[in-house]
PDB file of C-alpha atoms in Angstrom:
ATOM      1  CA  ALA A 237       0.000   0.000   0.000  1.00  0.00           C
ATOM      2  CA  GLY A 238       1.467   3.342  -1.004  1.00  0.00           C
ATOM      3  CA  GLU A 239       0.851   6.780   0.468  1.00  0.00           C
ATOM      4  CA  ASP A 240       2.973   9.560  -1.037  1.00  0.00           C
ATOM      5  CA  LYS A 241       6.418   9.035   0.557  1.00  0.00           C
ATOM      6  CA  LEU A 242       5.422   5.892   2.472  1.00  0.00           C
ATOM      7  CA  VAL A 243       5.205   2.211   1.602  1.00  0.00           C
ATOM      8  CA  LYS A 244       3.146   0.284   4.152  1.00  0.00           C
ATOM      9  CA  VAL A 245       3.444  -3.485   4.476  1.00  0.00           C
ATOM     10  CA  TRP A 246       0.415  -5.343   5.821  1.00  0.00           C
ATOM     11  CA  ASP A 247      -0.116  -8.829   7.183  1.00  0.00           C
ATOM     12  CA  ILE A 248      -3.442  -9.587   5.515  1.00  0.00           C
ATOM     13  CA  SER A 249      -4.372 -12.471   7.818  1.00  0.00           C
ATOM     14  CA  LEU A 250      -3.840 -10.340  10.948  1.00  0.00           C
ATOM     15  CA  LYS A 251      -5.078  -7.116   9.310  1.00  0.00           C
ATOM     16  CA  THR A 252      -2.024  -5.429  10.799  1.00  0.00           C
ATOM     17  CA  CYS A 253       0.506  -2.961   9.397  1.00  0.00           C
ATOM     18  CA  VAL A 254       3.831  -4.666  10.129  1.00  0.00           C
ATOM     19  CA  ALA A 255       6.212  -2.118   8.625  1.00  0.00           C
ATOM     20  CA  THR A 256       6.360   1.328   7.077  1.00  0.00           C
ATOM     21  CA  ILE A 257       9.174   2.273   4.699  1.00  0.00           C
ATOM     22  CA  VAL A 258       9.767   6.025   4.652  1.00  0.00           C
ATOM     23  CA  HIS A 259      11.212   7.811   1.604  1.00  0.00           C
ATOM     24  CA  ASP A 260      12.438  11.352   1.028  1.00  0.00           C
ATOM     25  CA  GLN A 261      10.695  11.493  -2.366  1.00  0.00           C
ATOM     26  CA  LYS A 262       7.209  10.474  -3.488  1.00  0.00           C
ATOM     27  CA  VAL A 263       7.075   6.765  -4.320  1.00  0.00           C
ATOM     28  CA  SER A 264       6.085   6.101  -7.930  1.00  0.00           C
ATOM     29  CA  SER A 265       6.617   2.334  -8.256  1.00  0.00           C
ATOM     30  CA  LEU A 266       7.070  -0.870  -6.289  1.00  0.00           C
ATOM     31  CA  ALA A 267       8.189  -4.451  -6.944  1.00  0.00           C
ATOM     32  CA  VAL A 268       8.418  -7.362  -4.498  1.00  0.00           C
ATOM     33  CA  ASP A 269      10.944 -10.191  -4.749  1.00  0.00           C
ATOM     34  CA  SER A 270      11.433 -13.258  -2.553  1.00  0.00           C
ATOM     35  CA  ASP A 271      14.194 -11.429  -0.662  1.00  0.00           C
ATOM     36  CA  LEU A 272      13.698  -7.752  -1.435  1.00  0.00           C
ATOM     37  CA  VAL A 273      11.153  -4.971  -1.580  1.00  0.00           C
ATOM     38  CA  LEU A 274      12.205  -2.568  -4.347  1.00  0.00           C
ATOM     39  CA  THR A 275      10.893   0.964  -4.628  1.00  0.00           C
ATOM     40  CA  GLY A 276      11.229   3.785  -7.127  1.00  0.00           C
ATOM     41  CA  ALA A 277      11.088   7.280  -5.636  1.00  0.00           C
ATOM     42  CA  ASP A 278      11.873   9.958  -8.192  1.00  0.00           C
ATOM     43  CA  ARG A 279      15.354   8.924  -9.483  1.00  0.00           C
ATOM     44  CA  LEU A 280      16.188   6.692  -6.526  1.00  0.00           C
ATOM     45  CA  LEU A 281      15.971   2.893  -6.728  1.00  0.00           C
ATOM     46  CA  GLY A 282      15.793   1.492  -3.207  1.00  0.00           C
ATOM     47  CA  GLY A 283      16.224  -2.104  -2.080  1.00  0.00           C
ATOM     48  CA  PHE A 284      14.881  -3.213   1.306  1.00  0.00           C
ATOM     49  CA  ASP A 285      15.273  -6.547   3.089  1.00  0.00           C
ATOM     50  CA  ARG A 286      11.888  -8.286   2.979  1.00  0.00           C
ATOM     51  CA  CYS A 287      12.170  -9.607   6.541  1.00  0.00           C
ATOM     52  CA  SER A 288      13.638  -6.665   8.469  1.00  0.00           C
ATOM     53  CA  PHE A 289      12.646  -3.942   5.938  1.00  0.00           C
ATOM     54  CA  GLU A 290      16.041  -2.323   6.478  1.00  0.00           C
ATOM     55  CA  LYS A 291      17.503  -0.542   3.459  1.00  0.00           C
ATOM     56  CA  VAL A 292      20.103  -2.696   1.669  1.00  0.00           C
ATOM     57  CA  PHE A 293      21.037  -0.329  -1.135  1.00  0.00           C
ATOM     58  CA  GLU A 294      20.052   2.856  -2.914  1.00  0.00           C
ATOM     59  CA  ILE A 295      20.916   3.740  -6.512  1.00  0.00           C
ATOM     60  CA  GLU A 296      20.515   7.176  -8.038  1.00  0.00           C
ATOM     61  CA  LEU A 297      19.588   6.885 -11.718  1.00  0.00           C
ATOM     62  CA  PRO A 298      19.868   9.618 -14.349  1.00  0.00           C
ATOM     63  CA  GLU A 299      16.094   9.872 -14.846  1.00  0.00           C
ATOM     64  CA  LYS A 300      12.880   9.463 -12.878  1.00  0.00           C
ATOM     65  CA  ILE A 301      11.689   5.875 -12.411  1.00  0.00           C
ATOM     66  CA  THR A 302       8.135   5.361 -13.637  1.00  0.00           C
ATOM     67  CA  ALA A 303       7.716   1.585 -13.216  1.00  0.00           C
ATOM     68  CA  LEU A 304       9.417  -1.525 -11.808  1.00  0.00           C
ATOM     69  CA  HIS A 305       8.941  -5.187 -12.737  1.00  0.00           C
ATOM     70  CA  ILE A 306      10.601  -8.442 -11.646  1.00  0.00           C
ATOM     71  CA  ASP A 307      10.287 -11.594 -13.751  1.00  0.00           C
ATOM     72  CA  GLU A 308      10.528 -15.268 -12.742  1.00  0.00           C
ATOM     73  CA  ASN A 309      14.304 -15.268 -13.352  1.00  0.00           C
ATOM     74  CA  ARG A 310      14.888 -12.452 -10.846  1.00  0.00           C
ATOM     75  CA  GLN A 311      15.498  -9.943 -13.604  1.00  0.00           C
ATOM     76  CA  LEU A 312      14.521  -6.432 -12.563  1.00  0.00           C
ATOM     77  CA  TYR A 313      13.280  -3.968 -15.191  1.00  0.00           C
ATOM     78  CA  THR A 314      13.301  -0.235 -14.442  1.00  0.00           C
ATOM     79  CA  ALA A 315      11.314   2.029 -16.721  1.00  0.00           C
ATOM     80  CA  GLU A 316      12.717   5.519 -17.274  1.00  0.00           C
ATOM     81  CA  SER A 317      12.879   7.020 -20.763  1.00  0.00           C
ATOM     82  CA  SER A 318      14.209   3.558 -21.677  1.00  0.00           C
ATOM     83  CA  ILE A 319      14.076   0.126 -20.045  1.00  0.00           C
ATOM     84  CA  ARG A 320      17.026  -1.066 -17.971  1.00  0.00           C
ATOM     85  CA  THR A 321      17.566  -4.717 -17.098  1.00  0.00           C
ATOM     86  CA  TRP A 322      19.196  -5.745 -13.850  1.00  0.00           C
ATOM     87  CA  SER A 323      20.161  -9.109 -12.402  1.00  0.00           C
ATOM     88  CA  LEU A 324      19.084  -9.015  -8.768  1.00  0.00           C
ATOM     89  CA  GLU A 325      21.557 -11.772  -7.899  1.00  0.00           C
ATOM     90  CA  SER A 326      24.429  -9.761  -9.384  1.00  0.00           C
ATOM     91  CA  LEU A 327      23.151  -6.530  -7.919  1.00  0.00           C
ATOM     92  CA  VAL A 328      22.902  -7.774  -4.342  1.00  0.00           C
ATOM     93  CA  GLY A 329      26.166  -9.686  -4.670  1.00  0.00           C
ATOM     94  CA  ALA A 330      27.969  -6.590  -5.902  1.00  0.00           C
ATOM     95  CA  VAL A 331      26.526  -4.474  -3.112  1.00  0.00           C
ATOM     96  CA  ARG A 332      27.849  -6.949  -0.570  1.00  0.00           C
ATOM     97  CA  LYS A 333      31.264  -6.854  -2.202  1.00  0.00           C
ATOM     98  CA  GLY A 334      31.127  -3.080  -2.463  1.00  0.00           C
ATOM     99  CA  LYS A 335      31.527  -2.778  -6.216  1.00  0.00           C
ATOM    100  CA  GLY A 336      29.451  -2.364  -9.388  1.00  0.00           C
ATOM    101  CA  SER A 337      28.440  -4.814 -12.079  1.00  0.00           C
ATOM    102  CA  ARG A 338      27.172  -5.064 -15.662  1.00  0.00           C
ATOM    103  CA  THR A 339      24.432  -7.477 -16.630  1.00  0.00           C
ATOM    104  CA  HIS A 340      23.428  -8.633 -20.135  1.00  0.00           C
ATOM    105  CA  GLY A 341      25.525  -5.854 -21.641  1.00  0.00           C
ATOM    106  CA  VAL A 342      23.388  -3.194 -19.975  1.00  0.00           C
ATOM    107  CA  VAL A 343      24.952  -0.785 -17.531  1.00  0.00           C
ATOM    108  CA  GLY A 344      23.914  -1.891 -14.089  1.00  0.00           C
ATOM    109  CA  PHE A 345      25.004   0.675 -11.558  1.00  0.00           C
ATOM    110  CA  ASN A 346      28.676   1.414 -12.132  1.00  0.00           C
ATOM    111  CA  ASP A 347      27.985   4.119 -14.706  1.00  0.00           C
ATOM    112  CA  GLU A 348      29.544   7.536 -14.088  1.00  0.00           C
ATOM    113  CA  ASN A 349      26.077   9.098 -14.014  1.00  0.00           C
ATOM    114  CA  GLU A 350      24.832   6.763 -11.314  1.00  0.00           C
ATOM    115  CA  ASN A 351      25.532   6.662  -7.617  1.00  0.00           C
ATOM    116  CA  ILE A 352      25.079   3.580  -5.422  1.00  0.00           C
ATOM    117  CA  LYS A 353      24.950   3.624  -1.671  1.00  0.00           C
ATOM    118  CA  SER A 354      24.954   0.394   0.315  1.00  0.00           C
ATOM    119  CA  PHE A 355      23.392   0.274   3.755  1.00  0.00           C
ATOM    120  CA  PRO A 356      24.968  -2.327   6.081  1.00  0.00           C
ATOM    121  CA  GLN A 357      23.380  -3.294   9.373  1.00  0.00           C
ATOM    122  CA  GLN A 358      23.026  -0.337  11.714  1.00  0.00           C
ATOM    123  CA  SER A 359      25.938   0.237  14.038  1.00  0.00           C
ATOM    124  CA  GLN A 360      25.616  -0.384  17.744  1.00  0.00           C
ATOM    125  CA  ILE A 361      25.801   3.368  18.305  1.00  0.00           C
ATOM    126  CA  GLU A 362      22.763   3.935  16.080  1.00  0.00           C
ATOM    127  CA  ASN A 363      20.851   1.144  17.779  1.00  0.00           C
ATOM    128  CA  ASP A 364      21.734   2.543  21.208  1.00  0.00           C
ATOM    129  CA  HIS A 365      20.506   5.977  20.154  1.00  0.00           C
ATOM    130  CA  LYS A 366      17.214   4.590  18.844  1.00  0.00           C
ATOM    131  CA  SER A 367      16.734   2.428  21.932  1.00  0.00           C
ATOM    132  CA  THR A 368      17.343   5.412  24.187  1.00  0.00           C
ATOM    133  CA  LYS A 369      14.656   7.389  22.330  1.00  0.00           C
ATOM    134  CA  LEU A 370      12.181   4.493  22.580  1.00  0.00           C
ATOM    135  CA  GLU A 371      12.933   4.057  26.282  1.00  0.00           C
ATOM    136  CA  ARG A 372      12.235   7.752  26.879  1.00  0.00           C
ATOM    137  CA  ILE A 373       8.876   7.372  25.166  1.00  0.00           C
ATOM    138  CA  LEU A 374       7.942   4.253  27.124  1.00  0.00           C
ATOM    139  CA  ASN A 375       9.067   5.641  30.481  1.00  0.00           C
ATOM    140  CA  ASN A 376       7.284   8.995  30.100  1.00  0.00           C
ATOM    141  CA  PRO A 377       3.511   8.628  30.655  1.00  0.00           C
ATOM    142  CA  LYS A 378       2.671  11.718  28.574  1.00  0.00           C
ATOM    143  CA  LEU A 379       4.874  10.657  25.654  1.00  0.00           C
ATOM    144  CA  ARG A 380       3.627   7.091  25.914  1.00  0.00           C
ATOM    145  CA  GLY A 381       0.045   8.301  25.643  1.00  0.00           C
ATOM    146  CA  GLN A 382       0.882  10.401  22.587  1.00  0.00           C
ATOM    147  CA  PHE A 383       2.754   7.453  21.081  1.00  0.00           C
ATOM    148  CA  MET A 384      -0.289   5.244  21.644  1.00  0.00           C
ATOM    149  CA  GLN A 385      -2.502   7.735  19.787  1.00  0.00           C
ATOM    150  CA  PHE A 386       0.039   7.838  16.956  1.00  0.00           C
ATOM    151  CA  LEU A 387       0.015   4.036  16.755  1.00  0.00           C
ATOM    152  CA  LYS A 388      -3.790   3.996  16.733  1.00  0.00           C
ATOM    153  CA  ASP A 389      -3.706   6.344  13.764  1.00  0.00           C
ATOM    154  CA  SER A 390      -1.290   3.874  12.117  1.00  0.00           C
ATOM    155  CA  TYR A 391      -3.476   0.835  13.043  1.00  0.00           C
ATOM    156  CA  ALA A 392      -0.639  -0.633  15.117  1.00  0.00           C
ATOM    157  CA  GLU A 393      -1.605   0.101  18.714  1.00  0.00           C
ATOM    158  CA  GLU A 394      -1.599  -3.607  19.616  1.00  0.00           C
ATOM    159  CA  SER A 395       2.208  -3.593  19.838  1.00  0.00           C
ATOM    160  CA  LEU A 396       2.303  -0.979  22.597  1.00  0.00           C
ATOM    161  CA  SER A 397      -0.756  -2.465  24.314  1.00  0.00           C
ATOM    162  CA  PHE A 398       1.038  -5.824  24.424  1.00  0.00           C
ATOM    163  CA  TRP A 399       4.133  -4.219  25.953  1.00  0.00           C
ATOM    164  CA  ILE A 400       1.979  -2.555  28.634  1.00  0.00           C
ATOM    165  CA  ALA A 401       0.283  -5.900  29.359  1.00  0.00           C
ATOM    166  CA  THR A 402       3.637  -7.661  29.783  1.00  0.00           C
ATOM    167  CA  GLN A 403       4.806  -4.935  32.190  1.00  0.00           C
ATOM    168  CA  ARG A 404       1.708  -5.495  34.320  1.00  0.00           C
ATOM    169  CA  TYR A 405       2.298  -9.232  34.160  1.00  0.00           C
ATOM    170  CA  ARG A 406       5.858  -8.782  35.459  1.00  0.00           C
ATOM    171  CA  GLU A 407       4.794  -6.238  38.086  1.00  0.00           C
ATOM    172  CA  PHE A 408       2.154  -8.687  39.296  1.00  0.00           C
ATOM    173  CA  TYR A 409       4.899 -11.213  40.054  1.00  0.00           C
ATOM    174  CA  ASP A 410       7.423  -8.697  41.405  1.00  0.00           C
ATOM    175  CA  GLY A 411       4.792  -7.277  43.722  1.00  0.00           C
ATOM    176  CA  GLY A 412       4.709 -10.530  45.671  1.00  0.00           C
ATOM    177  CA  ASN A 413       1.664 -11.977  43.925  1.00  0.00           C
ATOM    178  CA  CYS A 414       3.362 -15.284  43.255  1.00  0.00           C
ATOM    179  CA  ASP A 415       0.281 -17.460  43.206  1.00  0.00           C
ATOM    180  CA  ALA A 416       0.921 -19.785  40.253  1.00  0.00           C
ATOM    181  CA  GLY A 417      -2.749 -20.024  39.352  1.00  0.00           C
ATOM    182  CA  ALA A 418      -3.254 -16.266  39.226  1.00  0.00           C
ATOM    183  CA  LEU A 419      -0.027 -15.748  37.240  1.00  0.00           C
ATOM    184  CA  SER A 420      -0.940 -18.411  34.695  1.00  0.00           C
ATOM    185  CA  GLN A 421      -4.444 -16.971  34.322  1.00  0.00           C
ATOM    186  CA  LEU A 422      -2.994 -13.551  33.557  1.00  0.00           C
ATOM    187  CA  GLY A 423      -0.533 -15.129  31.132  1.00  0.00           C
ATOM    188  CA  LEU A 424      -3.282 -17.034  29.330  1.00  0.00           C
ATOM    189  CA  GLU A 425      -5.292 -13.824  28.939  1.00  0.00           C
ATOM    190  CA  ILE A 426      -2.284 -12.151  27.280  1.00  0.00           C
ATOM    191  CA  ILE A 427      -1.881 -15.095  24.901  1.00  0.00           C
ATOM    192  CA  GLN A 428      -5.564 -15.077  23.986  1.00  0.00           C
ATOM    193  CA  GLU A 429      -5.547 -11.313  23.384  1.00  0.00           C
ATOM    194  CA  TYR A 430      -2.170 -10.816  21.654  1.00  0.00           C
ATOM    195  CA  ILE A 431      -0.426 -14.086  20.762  1.00  0.00           C
ATOM    196  CA  SER A 432      -2.862 -16.658  19.393  1.00  0.00           C
ATOM    197  CA  SER A 433      -3.177 -16.788  15.611  1.00  0.00           C
ATOM    198  CA  ASP A 434      -6.841 -15.791  15.960  1.00  0.00           C
ATOM    199  CA  ALA A 435      -6.233 -13.227  18.720  1.00  0.00           C
ATOM    200  CA  PRO A 436      -8.240  -9.991  18.308  1.00  0.00           C
ATOM    201  CA  ARG A 437      -5.062  -7.891  18.674  1.00  0.00           C
ATOM    202  CA  ALA A 438      -2.357 -10.287  17.523  1.00  0.00           C
ATOM    203  CA  VAL A 439       1.149  -8.828  17.534  1.00  0.00           C
ATOM    204  CA  ASN A 440       3.727  -9.507  14.845  1.00  0.00           C
ATOM    205  CA  ILE A 441       6.233 -12.048  16.227  1.00  0.00           C
ATOM    206  CA  ASN A 442       8.147 -15.050  14.918  1.00  0.00           C
ATOM    207  CA  SER A 443       5.790 -17.902  14.030  1.00  0.00           C
ATOM    208  CA  SER A 444       7.806 -20.504  15.977  1.00  0.00           C
ATOM    209  CA  LEU A 445       7.694 -18.304  19.083  1.00  0.00           C
ATOM    210  CA  ARG A 446       3.953 -17.821  18.596  1.00  0.00           C
ATOM    211  CA  ASP A 447       3.467 -21.602  18.406  1.00  0.00           C
ATOM    212  CA  GLU A 448       5.593 -22.096  21.511  1.00  0.00           C
ATOM    213  CA  LEU A 449       3.587 -19.595  23.556  1.00  0.00           C
ATOM    214  CA  GLU A 450       0.255 -20.964  22.323  1.00  0.00           C
ATOM    215  CA  GLN A 451       1.227 -24.374  23.707  1.00  0.00           C
ATOM    216  CA  MET A 452       1.888 -23.032  27.209  1.00  0.00           C
ATOM    217  CA  ASN A 453       0.046 -24.784  29.991  1.00  0.00           C
ATOM    218  CA  SER A 454      -0.933 -23.418  33.393  1.00  0.00           C
ATOM    219  CA  LYS A 455       2.255 -24.741  35.031  1.00  0.00           C
ATOM    220  CA  SER A 456       4.679 -23.280  32.486  1.00  0.00           C
ATOM    221  CA  PHE A 457       4.343 -19.560  33.207  1.00  0.00           C
ATOM    222  CA  SER A 458       7.186 -17.600  34.781  1.00  0.00           C
ATOM    223  CA  PRO A 459       8.150 -13.912  35.034  1.00  0.00           C
ATOM    224  CA  ASP A 460      10.242 -14.346  31.863  1.00  0.00           C
ATOM    225  CA  THR A 461       7.571 -16.033  29.738  1.00  0.00           C
ATOM    226  CA  PHE A 462       7.019 -13.081  27.404  1.00  0.00           C
ATOM    227  CA  ASN A 463      10.565 -11.682  27.326  1.00  0.00           C
ATOM    228  CA  ARG A 464      11.384 -12.862  23.794  1.00  0.00           C
ATOM    229  CA  ALA A 465       8.038 -11.732  22.377  1.00  0.00           C
ATOM    230  CA  GLU A 466       8.406  -8.386  24.115  1.00  0.00           C
ATOM    231  CA  LYS A 467      11.874  -7.935  22.604  1.00  0.00           C
ATOM    232  CA  GLU A 468      10.571  -8.635  19.073  1.00  0.00           C
ATOM    233  CA  VAL A 469       7.708  -6.190  19.502  1.00  0.00           C
ATOM    234  CA  LEU A 470      10.041  -3.463  20.804  1.00  0.00           C
ATOM    235  CA  VAL A 471      12.337  -3.951  17.807  1.00  0.00           C
ATOM    236  CA  LEU A 472       9.330  -3.542  15.500  1.00  0.00           C
ATOM    237  CA  LEU A 473       8.243  -0.353  17.292  1.00  0.00           C
ATOM    238  CA  ASP A 474      11.782   0.997  17.276  1.00  0.00           C
ATOM    239  CA  THR A 475      12.403   0.232  13.620  1.00  0.00           C
ATOM    240  CA  ASN A 476       9.084   1.203  12.071  1.00  0.00           C
ATOM    241  CA  PHE A 477       7.463   3.844  14.244  1.00  0.00           C
ATOM    242  CA  VAL A 478       9.804   5.799  16.542  1.00  0.00           C
ATOM    243  CA  TYR A 479      11.359   7.927  13.811  1.00  0.00           C
ATOM    244  CA  ARG A 480       7.993   8.670  12.199  1.00  0.00           C
ATOM    245  CA  PHE A 481       6.534   9.525  15.609  1.00  0.00           C
ATOM    246  CA  SER A 482       9.371  11.968  16.307  1.00  0.00           C
ATOM    247  CA  GLU A 483       8.549  13.744  13.015  1.00  0.00           C
ATOM    248  CA  THR A 484       4.857  14.225  13.843  1.00  0.00           C
ATOM    249  CA  VAL A 485       3.221  16.912  15.920  1.00  0.00           C
ATOM    250  CA  TYR A 486       3.189  14.446  18.808  1.00  0.00           C
ATOM    251  CA  GLY A 487       6.926  13.861  18.785  1.00  0.00           C
ATOM    252  CA  SER A 488       8.088  17.347  17.748  1.00  0.00           C
ATOM    253  CA  SER A 489       6.041  19.022  20.464  1.00  0.00           C
ATOM    254  CA  SER A 490       7.593  16.830  23.155  1.00  0.00           C
ATOM    255  CA  SER A 491      11.021  16.148  21.617  1.00  0.00           C
ATOM    256  CA  PRO A 492      11.376  12.470  22.639  1.00  0.00           C
TER     257      PRO A 492
END
């Protein structure tokens, strides 16, 4: 789903927006591969990892991109004033090696008029900075409330609601309420609301972890039961929503 400078990725079965890819220019075209989401925004060809949605590369072309297409052989076609053909295998391989390539006699991205930027995994410093910003939002009741409203507007409030539920679950135990029956009942309610495949507010977590939590019995719950799921949900919030929130009237007015 496209909206000006945004590409939103939805899990149709859960009716949940799982990622938002933000661009500096208006998005004009989109193509999806088994490994990549490719976007055309003005003259920029962007490649994003289909699992993490992190940017893998960005190529500046001489002319505006009007259409993208990928065939069964993983050949990418970019429509400008002419059609370019790219081998995605060669393209991604060259990005990883840090150098350009030519495919089928057509200039790939090593032309003097083109500029390629590769985007490796974010450094620990960047991750620490993002985590600090998210922590400030979560630990500040006013900011957290504004963030919740922002997520509701983005149809993704279940992620923050789940985090709040897991905090209450942990506080219940830490507060001396160690009755196993009461703890397991609270845990089962969280699973039914946020974890089960048919949960009304299912969060986006790894399928194997979802299966593992769905199979929990009343004797299996502990204070750490939801730690892994909580971590995955926080990564999703951090990656897909914190920056956008900081750019809205909610974030700019409070400077998270």
